[in-house]
Short mmCIF file of C-alpha atoms in Angstrom, two decimals:
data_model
loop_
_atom_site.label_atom_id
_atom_site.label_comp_id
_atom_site.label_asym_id
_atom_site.label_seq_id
_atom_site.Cartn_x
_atom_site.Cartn_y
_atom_site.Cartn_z
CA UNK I 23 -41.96 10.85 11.75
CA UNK I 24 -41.95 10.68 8.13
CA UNK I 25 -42.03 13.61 6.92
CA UNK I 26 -38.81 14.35 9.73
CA UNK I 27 -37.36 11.99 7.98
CA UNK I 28 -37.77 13.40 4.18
CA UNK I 29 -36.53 16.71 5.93
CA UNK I 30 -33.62 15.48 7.52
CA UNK I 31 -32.41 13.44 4.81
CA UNK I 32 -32.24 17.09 2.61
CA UNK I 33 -30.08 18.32 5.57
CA UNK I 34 -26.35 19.06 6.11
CA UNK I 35 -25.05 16.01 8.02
CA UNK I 36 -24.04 18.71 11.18
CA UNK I 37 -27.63 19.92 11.57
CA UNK I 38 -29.34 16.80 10.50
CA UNK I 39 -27.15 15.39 14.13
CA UNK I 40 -28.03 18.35 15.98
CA UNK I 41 -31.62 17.60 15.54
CA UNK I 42 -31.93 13.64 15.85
CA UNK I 43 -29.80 14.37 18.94
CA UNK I 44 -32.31 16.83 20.96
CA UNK I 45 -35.57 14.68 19.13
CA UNK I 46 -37.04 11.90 22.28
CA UNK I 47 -35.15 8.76 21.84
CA UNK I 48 -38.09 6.94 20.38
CA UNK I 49 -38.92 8.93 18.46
CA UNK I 50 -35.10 9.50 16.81
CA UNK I 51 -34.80 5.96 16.45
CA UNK I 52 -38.33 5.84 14.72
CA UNK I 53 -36.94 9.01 12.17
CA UNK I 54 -33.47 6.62 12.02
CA UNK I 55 -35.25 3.85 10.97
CA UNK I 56 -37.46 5.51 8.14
CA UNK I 57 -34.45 7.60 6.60
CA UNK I 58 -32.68 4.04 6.32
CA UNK I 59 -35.10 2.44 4.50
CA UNK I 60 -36.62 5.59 2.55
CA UNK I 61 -37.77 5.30 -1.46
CA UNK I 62 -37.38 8.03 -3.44
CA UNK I 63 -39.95 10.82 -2.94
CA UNK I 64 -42.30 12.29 -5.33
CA UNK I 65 -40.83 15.24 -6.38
CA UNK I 66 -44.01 17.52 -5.46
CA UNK I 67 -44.10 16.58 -2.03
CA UNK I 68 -40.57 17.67 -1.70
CA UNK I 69 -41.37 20.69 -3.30
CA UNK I 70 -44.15 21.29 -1.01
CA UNK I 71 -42.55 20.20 2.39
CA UNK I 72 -39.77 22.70 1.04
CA UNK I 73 -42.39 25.23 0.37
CA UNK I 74 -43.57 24.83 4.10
CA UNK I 75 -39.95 24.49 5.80
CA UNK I 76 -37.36 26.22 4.22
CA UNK I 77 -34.72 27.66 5.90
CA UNK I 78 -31.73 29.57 5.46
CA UNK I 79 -29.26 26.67 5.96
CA UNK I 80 -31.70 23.51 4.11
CA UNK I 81 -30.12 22.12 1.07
CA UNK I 82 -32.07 22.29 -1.87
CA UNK I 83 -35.01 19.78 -0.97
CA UNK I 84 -36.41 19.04 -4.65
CA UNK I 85 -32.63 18.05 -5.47
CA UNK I 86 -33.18 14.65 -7.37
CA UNK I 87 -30.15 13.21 -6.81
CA UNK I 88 -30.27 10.06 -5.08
CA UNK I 89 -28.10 8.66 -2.06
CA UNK I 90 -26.97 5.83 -0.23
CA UNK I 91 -29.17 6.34 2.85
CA UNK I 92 -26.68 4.68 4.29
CA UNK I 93 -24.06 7.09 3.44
CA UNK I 94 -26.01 9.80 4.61
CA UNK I 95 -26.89 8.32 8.09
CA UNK I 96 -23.08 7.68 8.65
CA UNK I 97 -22.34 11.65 7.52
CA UNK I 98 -25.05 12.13 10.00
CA UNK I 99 -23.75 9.87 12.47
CA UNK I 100 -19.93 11.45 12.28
CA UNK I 101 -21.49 14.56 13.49
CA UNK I 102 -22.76 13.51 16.93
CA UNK I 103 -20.84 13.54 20.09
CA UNK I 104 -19.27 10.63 21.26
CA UNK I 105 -22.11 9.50 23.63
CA UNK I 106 -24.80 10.42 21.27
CA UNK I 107 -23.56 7.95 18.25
CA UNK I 108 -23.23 5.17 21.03
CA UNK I 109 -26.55 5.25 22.27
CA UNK I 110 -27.81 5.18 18.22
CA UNK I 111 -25.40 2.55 17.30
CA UNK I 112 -26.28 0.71 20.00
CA UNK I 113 -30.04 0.89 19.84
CA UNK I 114 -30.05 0.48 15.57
CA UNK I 115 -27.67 -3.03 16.62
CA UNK I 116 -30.25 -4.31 18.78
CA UNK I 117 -33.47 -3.17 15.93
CA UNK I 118 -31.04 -3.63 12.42
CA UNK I 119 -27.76 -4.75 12.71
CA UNK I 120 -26.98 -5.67 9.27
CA UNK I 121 -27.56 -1.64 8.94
CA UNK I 122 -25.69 -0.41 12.24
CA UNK I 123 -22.82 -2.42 10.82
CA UNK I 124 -22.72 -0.98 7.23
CA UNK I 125 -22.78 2.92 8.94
CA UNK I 126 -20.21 2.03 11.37
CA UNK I 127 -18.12 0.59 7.92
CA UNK I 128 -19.10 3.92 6.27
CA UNK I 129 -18.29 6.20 9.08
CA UNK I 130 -14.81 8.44 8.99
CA UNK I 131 -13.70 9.00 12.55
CA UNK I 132 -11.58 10.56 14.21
CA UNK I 133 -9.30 7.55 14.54
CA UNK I 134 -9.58 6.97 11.11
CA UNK I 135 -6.83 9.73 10.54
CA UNK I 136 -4.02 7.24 11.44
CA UNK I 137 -4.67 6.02 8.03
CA UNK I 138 -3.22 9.41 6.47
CA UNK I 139 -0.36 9.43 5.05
CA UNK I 140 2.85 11.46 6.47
CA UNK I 141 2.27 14.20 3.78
CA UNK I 142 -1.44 14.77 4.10
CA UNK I 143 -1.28 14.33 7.52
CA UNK I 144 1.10 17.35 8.06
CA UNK I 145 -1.04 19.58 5.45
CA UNK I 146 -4.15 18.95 7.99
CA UNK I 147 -2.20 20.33 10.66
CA UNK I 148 -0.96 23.48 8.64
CA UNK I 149 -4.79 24.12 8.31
CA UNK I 150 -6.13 23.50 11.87
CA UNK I 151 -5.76 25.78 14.81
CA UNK I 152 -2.88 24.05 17.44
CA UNK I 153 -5.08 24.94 20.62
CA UNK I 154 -8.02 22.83 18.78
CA UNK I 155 -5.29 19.89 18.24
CA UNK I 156 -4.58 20.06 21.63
CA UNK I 157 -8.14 19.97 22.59
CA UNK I 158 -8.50 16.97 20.10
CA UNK I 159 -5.76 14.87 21.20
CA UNK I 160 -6.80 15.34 25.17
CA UNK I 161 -9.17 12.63 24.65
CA UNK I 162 -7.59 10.68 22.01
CA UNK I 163 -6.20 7.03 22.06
CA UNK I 164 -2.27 6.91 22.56
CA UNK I 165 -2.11 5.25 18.43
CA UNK I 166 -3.68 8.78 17.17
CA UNK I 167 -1.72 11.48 19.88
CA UNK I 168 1.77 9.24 18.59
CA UNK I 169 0.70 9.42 14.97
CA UNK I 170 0.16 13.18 15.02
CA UNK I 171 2.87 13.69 17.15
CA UNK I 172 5.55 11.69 15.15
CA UNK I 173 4.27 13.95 12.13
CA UNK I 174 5.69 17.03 13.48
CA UNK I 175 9.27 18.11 14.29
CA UNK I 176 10.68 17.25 17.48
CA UNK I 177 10.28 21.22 18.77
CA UNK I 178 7.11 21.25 17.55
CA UNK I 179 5.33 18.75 19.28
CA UNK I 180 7.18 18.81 22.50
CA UNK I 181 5.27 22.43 22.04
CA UNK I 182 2.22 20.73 21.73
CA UNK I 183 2.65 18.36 24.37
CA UNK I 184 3.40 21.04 26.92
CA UNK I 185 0.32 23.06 26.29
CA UNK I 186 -1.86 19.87 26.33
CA UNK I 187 -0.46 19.56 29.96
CA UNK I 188 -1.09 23.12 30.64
CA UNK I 189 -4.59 22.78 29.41
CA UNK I 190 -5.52 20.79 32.96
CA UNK I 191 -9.15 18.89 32.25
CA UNK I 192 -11.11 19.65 29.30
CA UNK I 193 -14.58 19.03 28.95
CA UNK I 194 -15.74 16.09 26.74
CA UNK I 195 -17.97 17.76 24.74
CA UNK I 196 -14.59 20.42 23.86
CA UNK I 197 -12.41 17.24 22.98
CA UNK I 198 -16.14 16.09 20.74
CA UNK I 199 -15.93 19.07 19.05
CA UNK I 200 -12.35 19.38 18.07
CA UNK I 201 -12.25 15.82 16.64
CA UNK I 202 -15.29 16.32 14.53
CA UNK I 203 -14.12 19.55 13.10
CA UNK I 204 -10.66 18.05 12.47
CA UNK I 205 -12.09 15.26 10.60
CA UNK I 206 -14.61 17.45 8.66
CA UNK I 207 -11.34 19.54 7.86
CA UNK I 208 -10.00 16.39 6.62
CA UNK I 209 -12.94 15.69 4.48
CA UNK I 210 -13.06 19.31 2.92
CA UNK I 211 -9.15 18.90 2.38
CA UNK I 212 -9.94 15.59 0.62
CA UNK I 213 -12.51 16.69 -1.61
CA UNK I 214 -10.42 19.66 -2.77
CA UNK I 215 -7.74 16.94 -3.85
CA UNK I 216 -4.76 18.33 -1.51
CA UNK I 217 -5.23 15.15 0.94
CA UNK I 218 -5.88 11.45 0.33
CA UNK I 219 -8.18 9.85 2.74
CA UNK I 220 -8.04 5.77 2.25
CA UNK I 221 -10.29 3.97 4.07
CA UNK I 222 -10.61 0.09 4.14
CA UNK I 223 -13.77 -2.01 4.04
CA UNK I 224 -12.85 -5.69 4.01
CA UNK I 225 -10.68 -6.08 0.92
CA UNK I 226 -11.86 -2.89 -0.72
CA UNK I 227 -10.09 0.29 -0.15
CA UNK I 228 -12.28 3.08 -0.12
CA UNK I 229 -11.08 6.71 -1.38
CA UNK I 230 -12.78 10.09 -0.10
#
């Protein structure tokens, strides 16, 4: 467990969720656990787990930089499917809850967007596919599908709302995976400085 945990921590968040997700619950929980509460590593044994297990899309493992292992879980955490980050969450309350509550603090969701302003909110929608908003907003509260749709011209999302009818039912692992790429499209549109993401934790506003 861990040295899954040393190797997961070096992942992208998407693959490091794709793993803990298919790993027996124990034995997730166990790697969970470890990765929260991980020192850092001795630079050759990164260099020789990297050695052993590198792979076309690892990060560079003998990077020194060190994170929040909190931040990384939630990363981590923002890439599972809906059902997936309950049953962690829900498991890491009942083993750590002073952790499960900082990751769910940490966490950008997919509800979270509400919190963008008019302008950034429209330049996320110039840069996502409409069918994958659609998708996204089948199985969102009625707060987010008003937000997004009062951020678009009357036409426009009386468009939208049509073809979400026309849709029918949509699987929930489709509406899943629209809301996580929307919100990692968010994140990659924040970093590059053409959208604000604010984020508040108690009395401290948080910007991405």
């Amino acid at each position: 467990p861990q040295t899954i945990a040393v190797v997961l921590s070096k992942l992208r968040p998407e693959h490091a969720a794709r793993v803990l997700s298919i790993l027996p619950e124990e034995l997730a929980l166990d790697v969970v656990a470890r990765m929260l509460r991980m020192e850092a590593v001795q630079k050759d044994v990164i260099e020789r787990v990297e050695q052993t297990l590198r792979t076309e899309f690892m990060s560079n493992l003998s990077q020194t930089r060190r994170r929040d292992a909190h931040e990384v879980m939630a990363e981590i955490f923002n890439n599972f499917d809906r059902q997936t980050e309950t049953r962690f969450l829900t498991a890491l309350e009942e083993d750590n809850r002073e952790s499960a509550e900082r990751i769910k603090t940490l966490m950008f969701t997919f509800d979270d967007l509400i919190k963008l302003d008019a302008g950034s909110a429209q330049t996320l929608m110039r840069h996502i596919d409409k069918d994958k908003l659609g998708v996204s907003l089948k199985g969102a509260s009625e707060a987010v599908r008003q937000f997004f749709l009062s951020n678009m011209s009357t036409r426009a999302a009386k468009m939208l709302v049509d073809d979400m009818q026309a849709m029918g039912p949509v699987r929930l692992r489709d509406v899943d995976e629209a809301q996580v790429l929307l919100v990692n499209l968010a994140k990659d549109l924040a970093a590059k400085g053409e959208i604000v993401i604010a984020k508040q934790r108690g009395d401290e506003e948080l910007i991405y």
